[in-house]
DNA sequence: AACGTTTTTCTACACTTCGTAGAACTCCCA
DNA sequence: TGGGAGTTCTACGAAGTGTAGAAAAACGTT
């Protein structure tokens, strides 16, 4: 229950960037901007229904919450990106019977600066 | 390119448990054992071709290597489970623009014993 | 060299997820 | 109460996965 598709991912990224809840239309516009830079031929923007479908799926997955009170519904991410990512990492780690060995490998790969941060976070 | 299906996962787990390369038939038997405990009605064991299909797919994904020299081919995992898991964790972390914030959340969740291990691994 | 057995590859199908969006329905304002 | 904005329903194609039969290849034995 972890992986997201490309579009789902893009939507989550936008929701995470915005602190405020936003509408499907706004999202559609933001998505168009995002891709117009990448693509040469100005790809056709997505239909709003497409965005709404994706939002519904994300809602079902528990990643997105919607305000039904306002007329154009507004959507926002349930958890912050950091929390979500950290949770994912734990999910990956969780399935291992040898957590410490995994952590050892993991630590060996983070950058020096990050190692320093970790040291501070771990205290003393 | 990260997620595995249930059967793929089960096969990888068995390959990781075995240090030696093993055949599809052996795997089939091990898989049957594994499920017979869980399931009451002694589910029908998998066909060998099923196991072979899964092994081919895992090979294509670069997770499994096969010895073609011996007649019943023998299969083994390319990387250890720890390495694989650590890599997955990095993959998850990698997509974050705020790696340190993620690490902070992550660290906050590991057990005290693991935190101790991490402290040692980080040195001084 | 031919046969039967074992092993591997090919082909196939059902089911799920995801991107994509039209059709149909619901709301609300003028 | 009619029309436009918004939402839900329904649908379809592509990809990935579990599953395995059919066909092909390889090998040991006579």
Coordinates of C-alpha atoms (C1' of nucleotides) in Angstrom, one line a residue:
Chain A
X1 CA 0.0 0.0 0.0
X2 CA 3.0 2.2 -0.5
X3 CA 3.6 3.1 -4.1
X4 CA 2.0 5.9 -6.0
X5 CA 1.7 6.4 -9.7
X6 CA 3.3 9.3 -11.5
X7 CA 0.3 11.5 -11.5
X8 CA -0.7 10.6 -7.9
X9 CA 2.8 11.5 -6.9
X10 CA 2.7 14.8 -8.8
X11 CA -0.6 15.7 -7.1
X12 CA 0.8 14.8 -3.7
X13 CA 3.9 17.0 -4.3
X14 CA 1.7 19.9 -5.1
X15 CA -0.5 19.4 -2.1
X16 CA 2.6 19.2 0.1
X17 CA 3.9 22.4 -1.3
X18 CA 0.7 24.2 -0.5
X19 CA -0.1 24.7 3.1
X20 CA -3.6 25.6 2.3
X21 CA -6.3 23.3 0.9
X22 CA -6.8 23.8 -2.8
X23 CA -9.4 22.9 -5.4
X24 CA -9.1 20.4 -8.2
X25 CA -9.1 23.2 -10.8
X26 CA -6.2 24.9 -9.1
X27 CA -4.4 21.6 -9.1
X28 CA -5.1 21.1 -12.8
X29 CA -3.6 24.5 -13.6
X30 CA -0.5 23.8 -11.4
X31 CA 0.0 20.4 -13.1
X32 CA -0.2 22.0 -16.5
X33 CA 2.4 24.6 -15.6
X34 CA 4.7 22.0 -14.1
X35 CA 4.7 19.9 -17.3
X36 CA 4.8 22.8 -19.8
X37 CA 8.4 23.5 -18.8
X38 CA 9.5 19.9 -19.2
X39 CA 7.7 19.2 -22.4
X40 CA 8.5 21.0 -25.7
X41 CA 5.1 20.6 -27.4
X42 CA 2.9 22.1 -24.7
X43 CA 1.1 18.9 -23.8
X44 CA -2.6 19.1 -23.6
X45 CA -3.6 19.9 -20.0
X46 CA -5.4 17.2 -18.0
X47 CA -9.2 17.1 -17.7
X48 CA -10.5 18.2 -14.3
X49 CA -12.2 14.9 -14.0
X50 CA -8.9 13.2 -14.2
X51 CA -7.6 15.2 -11.3
X52 CA -10.7 14.5 -9.4
X53 CA -10.4 10.8 -9.9
X54 CA -6.9 10.8 -8.7
X55 CA -7.9 12.9 -5.7
X56 CA -10.6 10.4 -4.8
X57 CA -8.1 7.5 -5.0
X58 CA -5.7 9.4 -2.8
X59 CA -8.5 10.1 -0.4
X60 CA -9.4 6.4 -0.3
X61 CA -5.7 5.6 0.4
X62 CA -5.8 8.0 3.3
X63 CA -3.3 10.4 2.0
X64 CA -5.7 13.2 1.2
X65 CA -8.5 14.9 3.0
X66 CA -11.3 16.8 1.4
X67 CA -13.4 19.7 2.7
X68 CA -16.9 18.9 1.5
X69 CA -18.4 22.0 3.1
X70 CA -17.1 24.5 0.6
X71 CA -18.6 24.3 -2.9
X72 CA -15.7 23.6 -5.0
X73 CA -14.3 21.0 -2.6
X74 CA -10.8 21.7 -1.3
X75 CA -8.1 19.1 -0.9
X76 CA -5.1 18.9 1.3
X77 CA -2.5 16.3 2.3
X78 CA -3.3 14.4 5.5
X79 CA 0.3 14.2 6.6
X80 CA 3.4 16.3 5.8
X81 CA 5.8 15.0 3.2
X82 CA 8.4 14.4 5.8
X83 CA 6.1 12.3 7.9
X84 CA 4.9 10.4 5.0
X85 CA 8.4 9.7 3.7
X86 CA 9.6 8.7 7.2
X87 CA 6.6 6.3 7.5
X88 CA 7.4 4.8 4.2
X89 CA 11.0 4.2 5.3
X90 CA 9.8 2.5 8.4
X91 CA 7.5 0.4 6.4
X92 CA 10.4 -0.8 4.3
X93 CA 12.5 -1.4 7.3
X94 CA 9.8 -3.0 9.3
X95 CA 9.6 -6.1 7.1
X96 CA 13.2 -7.0 7.9
X97 CA 14.1 -9.4 10.6
X98 CA 17.5 -7.9 10.8
X99 CA 16.8 -4.3 11.3
X100 CA 20.1 -3.4 12.8
X101 CA 22.0 -4.8 9.9
X102 CA 19.9 -2.8 7.5
X103 CA 20.4 0.3 9.5
X104 CA 24.1 -0.2 9.4
X105 CA 24.1 -0.4 5.6
X106 CA 21.8 2.6 5.5
X107 CA 23.9 4.8 7.7
X108 CA 26.9 3.9 5.6
X109 CA 25.3 5.7 2.7
X110 CA 24.0 9.0 3.9
X111 CA 26.1 12.0 3.3
X112 CA 28.6 13.4 5.9
X113 CA 26.4 16.3 6.6
X114 CA 23.4 14.1 7.2
X115 CA 25.4 11.9 9.4
X116 CA 26.3 14.9 11.5
X117 CA 22.6 15.8 11.7
X118 CA 21.8 12.3 12.8
X119 CA 24.5 12.4 15.5
X120 CA 22.9 15.6 16.9
X121 CA 19.5 14.1 16.7
X122 CA 20.6 11.0 18.6
X123 CA 21.9 13.2 21.4
X124 CA 24.9 13.0 23.5
Chain B
X1 CA 10.8 -0.3 -9.8
X2 CA 10.7 -1.1 -6.1
X3 CA 7.6 -3.1 -5.2
X4 CA 7.3 -6.9 -5.3
X5 CA 4.2 -9.0 -5.4
X6 CA 3.4 -11.4 -2.6
X7 CA 4.7 -14.4 -4.4
X8 CA 7.8 -12.6 -5.6
X9 CA 8.4 -11.4 -2.1
X10 CA 8.0 -15.0 -0.7
X11 CA 10.5 -16.3 -3.2
X12 CA 13.0 -13.6 -2.4
X13 CA 12.6 -14.3 1.3
X14 CA 13.5 -18.0 0.7
X15 CA 16.4 -17.1 -1.5
X16 CA 17.7 -14.8 1.2
X17 CA 17.4 -17.5 3.8
X18 CA 19.4 -19.9 1.8
X19 CA 23.0 -19.0 1.3
X20 CA 23.3 -21.6 -1.5
X21 CA 21.7 -21.3 -4.9
X22 CA 18.6 -23.5 -5.1
X23 CA 16.4 -25.0 -7.8
X24 CA 12.9 -24.0 -8.7
X25 CA 11.7 -27.4 -7.5
X26 CA 13.2 -26.9 -4.1
X27 CA 11.7 -23.5 -4.0
X28 CA 8.3 -24.9 -4.9
X29 CA 8.6 -27.3 -2.0
X30 CA 9.6 -24.7 0.5
X31 CA 6.8 -22.4 -0.6
X32 CA 4.3 -25.2 0.0
X33 CA 5.6 -25.9 3.5
X34 CA 5.5 -22.2 4.3
X35 CA 1.8 -21.9 3.4
X36 CA 0.7 -25.2 4.8
X37 CA 1.2 -23.9 8.3
X38 CA -0.8 -20.8 7.6
X39 CA -3.6 -22.3 5.7
X40 CA -6.0 -24.8 7.2
X41 CA -7.2 -26.6 4.1
X42 CA -3.7 -27.5 2.7
X43 CA -3.8 -25.3 -0.3
X44 CA -2.8 -26.9 -3.6
X45 CA 1.0 -26.4 -4.1
X46 CA 2.1 -24.1 -6.9
X47 CA 3.1 -25.5 -10.3
X48 CA 6.8 -25.4 -10.9
X49 CA 6.2 -23.3 -14.0
X50 CA 4.7 -20.7 -11.8
X51 CA 7.8 -20.6 -9.7
X52 CA 9.9 -20.4 -12.8
X53 CA 7.9 -17.5 -14.2
X54 CA 8.4 -15.6 -11.0
X55 CA 12.1 -16.3 -11.0
X56 CA 12.4 -15.1 -14.6
X57 CA 10.7 -11.9 -13.7
X58 CA 12.9 -11.4 -10.6
X59 CA 15.9 -12.1 -12.8
X60 CA 14.8 -9.4 -15.2
X61 CA 14.4 -7.0 -12.3
X62 CA 18.0 -7.7 -11.4
X63 CA 17.2 -9.2 -8.0
X64 CA 18.0 -12.8 -8.9
X65 CA 20.8 -14.6 -10.7
X66 CA 20.6 -18.0 -12.3
X67 CA 23.3 -20.6 -12.9
X68 CA 22.7 -21.8 -16.4
X69 CA 25.6 -24.2 -16.3
X70 CA 24.0 -26.8 -14.0
X71 CA 21.1 -28.7 -15.4
X72 CA 18.4 -27.9 -13.2
X73 CA 19.2 -24.2 -13.1
X74 CA 20.0 -22.8 -9.6
X75 CA 18.9 -19.5 -8.4
X76 CA 20.2 -17.1 -5.8
X77 CA 19.6 -13.5 -4.7
X78 CA 22.0 -11.0 -6.2
X79 CA 22.2 -8.9 -3.1
X80 CA 21.6 -9.6 0.6
X81 CA 18.3 -8.8 2.1
X82 CA 20.0 -6.1 4.3
X83 CA 21.5 -4.4 1.3
X84 CA 18.3 -4.6 -0.7
X85 CA 16.3 -3.2 2.2
X86 CA 18.8 -0.4 2.8
X87 CA 18.7 0.4 -0.9
X88 CA 15.0 0.6 -0.8
X89 CA 15.1 2.9 2.1
X90 CA 17.5 5.2 0.3
X91 CA 15.3 5.1 -2.7
X92 CA 12.4 6.3 -0.6
X93 CA 14.5 8.9 1.1
X94 CA 16.1 10.1 -2.1
X95 CA 12.9 11.5 -3.6
X96 CA 12.6 14.0 -0.7
X97 CA 13.9 17.5 -1.0
X98 CA 14.0 17.8 2.7
X99 CA 16.1 14.7 3.6
X100 CA 17.2 16.0 7.0
X101 CA 13.6 16.6 8.1
X102 CA 12.7 13.1 7.1
X103 CA 15.7 11.7 8.9
X104 CA 14.6 13.5 12.0
X105 CA 11.2 11.9 11.9
X106 CA 12.7 8.6 11.1
X107 CA 15.1 8.7 14.0
X108 CA 12.3 9.6 16.4
X109 CA 10.7 6.3 15.7
X110 CA 13.4 3.6 16.0
X111 CA 13.7 1.8 19.2
X112 CA 16.1 2.8 22.0
X113 CA 18.3 -0.2 21.3
X114 CA 18.5 0.7 17.6
X115 CA 19.2 4.3 18.4
X116 CA 22.1 3.1 20.5
X117 CA 23.4 1.0 17.6
X118 CA 23.1 4.0 15.3
X119 CA 25.0 6.1 17.7
X120 CA 27.9 3.6 17.7
X121 CA 27.8 3.3 13.9
X122 CA 28.0 7.1 13.6
X123 CA 31.1 7.0 15.6
X124 CA 32.4 9.2 18.5
Chain C
dA1 C1' 19.9 -42.8 -33.2
dA2 C1' 15.3 -42.9 -30.9
dC3 C1' 12.5 -42.6 -26.5
dG4 C1' 10.9 -41.1 -22.3
dT5 C1' 11.7 -37.9 -18.6
dT6 C1' 13.0 -33.7 -16.7
dT7 C1' 13.5 -28.9 -17.3
dT8 C1' 12.9 -24.6 -19.5
dT9 C1' 10.5 -21.3 -22.4
dC10 C1' 6.3 -19.5 -24.6
dT11 C1' 1.9 -18.2 -24.5
dA12 C1' -2.2 -17.0 -22.1
dC13 C1' -5.6 -15.3 -19.0
dA14 C1' -7.8 -13.2 -15.0
dC15 C1' -7.3 -9.6 -11.7
dT16 C1' -5.6 -5.2 -9.9
dT17 C1' -3.7 -0.6 -10.2
dC18 C1' -3.2 3.7 -12.6
dG19 C1' -3.8 7.4 -16.2
dT20 C1' -7.3 9.2 -18.6
dA21 C1' -11.7 11.2 -19.4
dG22 C1' -16.8 11.3 -21.2
dA23 C1' -21.6 10.9 -19.4
dA24 C1' -24.6 11.7 -16.1
dC25 C1' -26.0 13.7 -12.1
dT26 C1' -26.2 17.4 -8.3
dC27 C1' -26.1 22.2 -6.7
dC28 C1' -26.9 26.7 -6.6
dC29 C1' -27.6 31.4 -8.4
dA30 C1' -30.0 34.6 -11.4
Chain D
dT1 C1' -36.6 27.0 -13.3
dG2 C1' -32.8 27.0 -16.5
dG3 C1' -28.0 26.9 -17.0
dG4 C1' -23.4 26.6 -15.7
dA5 C1' -19.9 24.9 -12.4
dG6 C1' -18.8 21.0 -9.8
dT7 C1' -18.9 16.0 -8.6
dT8 C1' -19.7 11.2 -9.1
dC9 C1' -20.1 7.1 -12.3
dT10 C1' -18.6 4.4 -15.6
dA11 C1' -15.2 2.9 -18.7
dC12 C1' -11.2 1.7 -21.2
dG13 C1' -6.3 0.7 -22.2
dA14 C1' -1.7 -0.3 -20.4
dA15 C1' 1.3 -2.4 -17.1
dG16 C1' 2.3 -5.6 -13.4
dT17 C1' 1.3 -10.0 -11.0
dG18 C1' -0.3 -14.8 -9.9
dT19 C1' -1.2 -18.7 -12.2
dA20 C1' -0.3 -22.5 -15.2
dG21 C1' -0.8 -25.4 -19.7
dA22 C1' 1.5 -26.3 -24.2
dA23 C1' 5.4 -26.5 -26.6
dA24 C1' 10.2 -26.9 -27.0
dA25 C1' 14.8 -28.2 -25.4
dA26 C1' 18.1 -31.1 -23.1
dC27 C1' 19.6 -35.3 -21.2
dG28 C1' 20.2 -40.1 -19.8
dT29 C1' 19.4 -44.9 -21.5
dT30 C1' 18.8 -48.5 -24.4

